[in-house]
Amino acid sequence: MSHTGLSEFDSAVQKTNIWLKDLMELMGWEDRHRAYFALRVVLHALRDHLPVDEVAHLGAQLPMLVRGFYYEGWHPADKPIRERKKEAFLAHIEEQFRDPDVDAEKVARAVFQVLNKHLTPGEVEGVKHCLPGPIRSLWP
């Protein structure tokens, strides 16, 4: 049964829910909103560290709804961020998440694991290749 009346929208919701479910399982969470926020925050941090071309390549691989919040608020003029340290990458996640009970490194690793599962191996390798080594080390 269609919830929206458009199969494309229903498919996008279903795919996004699968990604969120995978993330919730990896993190041991019951809260879908928390998983959405974690996915969004890590994708924004990742996006901001990628060259513009790679941002577009990655965006094309994401489900429609995920792609929407991936691009939300993006200003490509001053990107990619030149910060190369893992600690700064994780600090950005912590700052945006604002939850002292959340381990930013664990969240980043879980989101990257979800990306590994759902993206093509070539896309994952392309993204990883664009990242500085310390940030790349967060990928499974």
Tab-separated table of C-alpha atoms in Angstrom:
chain	number	residue	atom	x	y	z
A	1	MET	CA	0.000	0.000	0.000
A	2	SER	CA	1.302	3.411	-0.971
A	3	HIS	CA	1.633	5.988	1.766
A	4	THR	CA	2.318	8.955	-0.477
A	5	GLY	CA	0.657	7.982	-3.733
A	6	LEU	CA	4.005	8.097	-5.539
A	7	SER	CA	6.093	4.944	-5.709
A	8	GLU	CA	9.307	6.995	-5.965
A	9	PHE	CA	8.564	8.743	-2.667
A	10	ASP	CA	7.515	5.511	-0.963
A	11	SER	CA	10.742	3.877	-2.120
A	12	ALA	CA	12.798	6.812	-0.821
A	13	VAL	CA	11.131	6.592	2.594
A	14	GLN	CA	11.644	2.823	2.691
A	15	LYS	CA	15.346	3.073	1.763
A	16	THR	CA	15.936	5.831	4.302
A	17	ASN	CA	14.243	3.775	7.005
A	18	ILE	CA	16.520	0.833	6.167
A	19	TRP	CA	19.586	3.068	6.568
A	20	LEU	CA	18.259	4.411	9.875
A	21	LYS	CA	17.448	0.908	11.117
A	22	ASP	CA	20.969	-0.252	10.255
A	23	LEU	CA	22.442	2.695	12.136
A	24	MET	CA	20.177	2.137	15.138
A	25	GLU	CA	21.273	-1.511	15.304
A	26	LEU	CA	24.960	-0.586	15.111
A	27	MET	CA	24.588	2.027	17.847
A	28	GLY	CA	22.176	0.022	20.017
A	29	TRP	CA	19.609	2.820	19.826
A	30	GLU	CA	15.814	2.676	19.812
A	31	ASP	CA	15.363	6.328	18.810
A	32	ARG	CA	14.891	6.815	15.053
A	33	HIS	CA	15.219	10.613	15.400
A	34	ARG	CA	18.593	10.219	17.078
A	35	ALA	CA	19.729	7.932	14.244
A	36	TYR	CA	18.503	10.463	11.652
A	37	PHE	CA	20.398	13.244	13.394
A	38	ALA	CA	23.569	11.126	13.635
A	39	LEU	CA	23.383	10.262	9.936
A	40	ARG	CA	22.793	13.897	9.018
A	41	VAL	CA	25.600	15.291	11.187
A	42	VAL	CA	28.203	12.788	9.999
A	43	LEU	CA	27.194	13.191	6.355
A	44	HIS	CA	27.570	16.972	6.707
A	45	ALA	CA	31.024	16.590	8.268
A	46	LEU	CA	32.022	14.170	5.513
A	47	ARG	CA	30.576	16.371	2.762
A	48	ASP	CA	32.440	19.412	4.029
A	49	HIS	CA	35.770	17.553	3.799
A	50	LEU	CA	35.272	16.379	0.202
A	51	PRO	CA	36.070	18.173	-3.058
A	52	VAL	CA	32.956	19.501	-4.803
A	53	ASP	CA	33.061	16.836	-7.539
A	54	GLU	CA	33.199	14.035	-4.988
A	55	VAL	CA	30.338	15.622	-3.015
A	56	ALA	CA	28.220	15.350	-6.170
A	57	HIS	CA	29.324	11.757	-6.877
A	58	LEU	CA	28.466	10.692	-3.339
A	59	GLY	CA	25.168	12.583	-3.383
A	60	ALA	CA	24.111	10.728	-6.535
A	61	GLN	CA	24.469	7.407	-4.668
A	62	LEU	CA	22.290	8.397	-1.703
A	63	PRO	CA	18.572	7.650	-1.400
A	64	MET	CA	16.430	10.672	-2.328
A	65	LEU	CA	15.590	11.700	1.251
A	66	VAL	CA	19.131	11.180	2.505
A	67	ARG	CA	20.409	13.188	-0.466
A	68	GLY	CA	18.125	16.044	0.549
A	69	PHE	CA	19.512	16.417	4.047
A	70	TYR	CA	23.045	15.673	2.825
A	71	TYR	CA	22.948	18.844	0.716
A	72	GLU	CA	20.991	20.897	3.266
A	73	GLY	CA	22.891	24.052	4.178
A	74	TRP	CA	25.853	23.271	1.920
A	75	HIS	CA	27.947	26.218	0.713
A	76	PRO	CA	30.560	24.827	-1.685
A	77	ALA	CA	32.491	28.087	-2.088
A	78	ASP	CA	34.732	27.483	0.925
A	79	LYS	CA	35.005	23.702	0.626
A	80	PRO	CA	36.596	21.331	1.174
A	81	ILE	CA	37.644	22.111	4.712
A	82	ARG	CA	41.410	21.806	4.833
A	83	GLU	CA	41.490	20.447	8.396
A	84	ARG	CA	43.229	17.082	8.305
A	85	LYS	CA	42.977	15.939	11.922
A	86	LYS	CA	40.583	13.243	13.044
A	87	GLU	CA	40.033	15.102	16.331
A	88	ALA	CA	38.745	18.203	14.520
A	89	PHE	CA	36.440	16.082	12.354
A	90	LEU	CA	35.024	14.402	15.471
A	91	ALA	CA	34.781	17.745	17.300
A	92	HIS	CA	32.509	19.005	14.519
A	93	ILE	CA	30.249	15.977	15.043
A	94	GLU	CA	30.226	16.482	18.830
A	95	GLU	CA	29.462	20.184	18.447
A	96	GLN	CA	26.520	19.535	16.147
A	97	PHE	CA	25.175	16.536	18.054
A	98	ARG	CA	25.192	18.242	21.471
A	99	ASP	CA	24.634	15.019	23.379
A	100	PRO	CA	27.264	14.212	26.032
A	101	ASP	CA	26.218	10.549	25.971
A	102	VAL	CA	27.216	10.175	22.317
A	103	ASP	CA	30.695	9.021	21.340
A	104	ALA	CA	31.415	10.958	18.134
A	105	GLU	CA	33.970	8.421	16.938
A	106	LYS	CA	31.566	5.531	17.421
A	107	VAL	CA	28.842	7.465	15.574
A	108	ALA	CA	31.171	8.321	12.672
A	109	ARG	CA	32.351	4.716	12.387
A	110	ALA	CA	28.750	3.443	12.440
A	111	VAL	CA	27.615	5.878	9.736
A	112	PHE	CA	30.618	4.930	7.605
A	113	GLN	CA	29.705	1.276	8.102
A	114	VAL	CA	26.176	2.025	6.827
A	115	LEU	CA	27.676	3.798	3.811
A	116	ASN	CA	29.923	0.787	3.171
A	117	LYS	CA	26.889	-1.477	3.204
A	118	HIS	CA	24.681	0.565	0.889
A	119	LEU	CA	27.044	2.280	-1.547
A	120	THR	CA	28.988	0.734	-4.386
A	121	PRO	CA	32.545	-0.280	-3.483
A	122	GLY	CA	33.870	2.114	-6.126
A	123	GLU	CA	32.030	5.062	-4.592
A	124	VAL	CA	33.275	4.193	-1.114
A	125	GLU	CA	36.848	3.990	-2.384
A	126	GLY	CA	36.443	7.316	-4.200
A	127	VAL	CA	35.251	9.026	-1.026
A	128	LYS	CA	37.949	7.458	1.134
A	129	HIS	CA	40.648	8.425	-1.366
A	130	CYS	CA	39.654	12.104	-1.035
A	131	LEU	CA	39.932	12.140	2.756
A	132	PRO	CA	43.058	12.807	4.778
A	133	GLY	CA	44.509	9.640	6.315
A	134	PRO	CA	43.487	10.390	9.903
A	135	ILE	CA	39.818	10.851	8.883
A	136	ARG	CA	39.971	7.916	6.446
A	137	SER	CA	41.024	5.737	9.404
A	138	LEU	CA	37.461	6.014	10.754
A	139	TRP	CA	36.142	3.858	7.861
A	140	PRO	CA	35.772	0.146	8.547
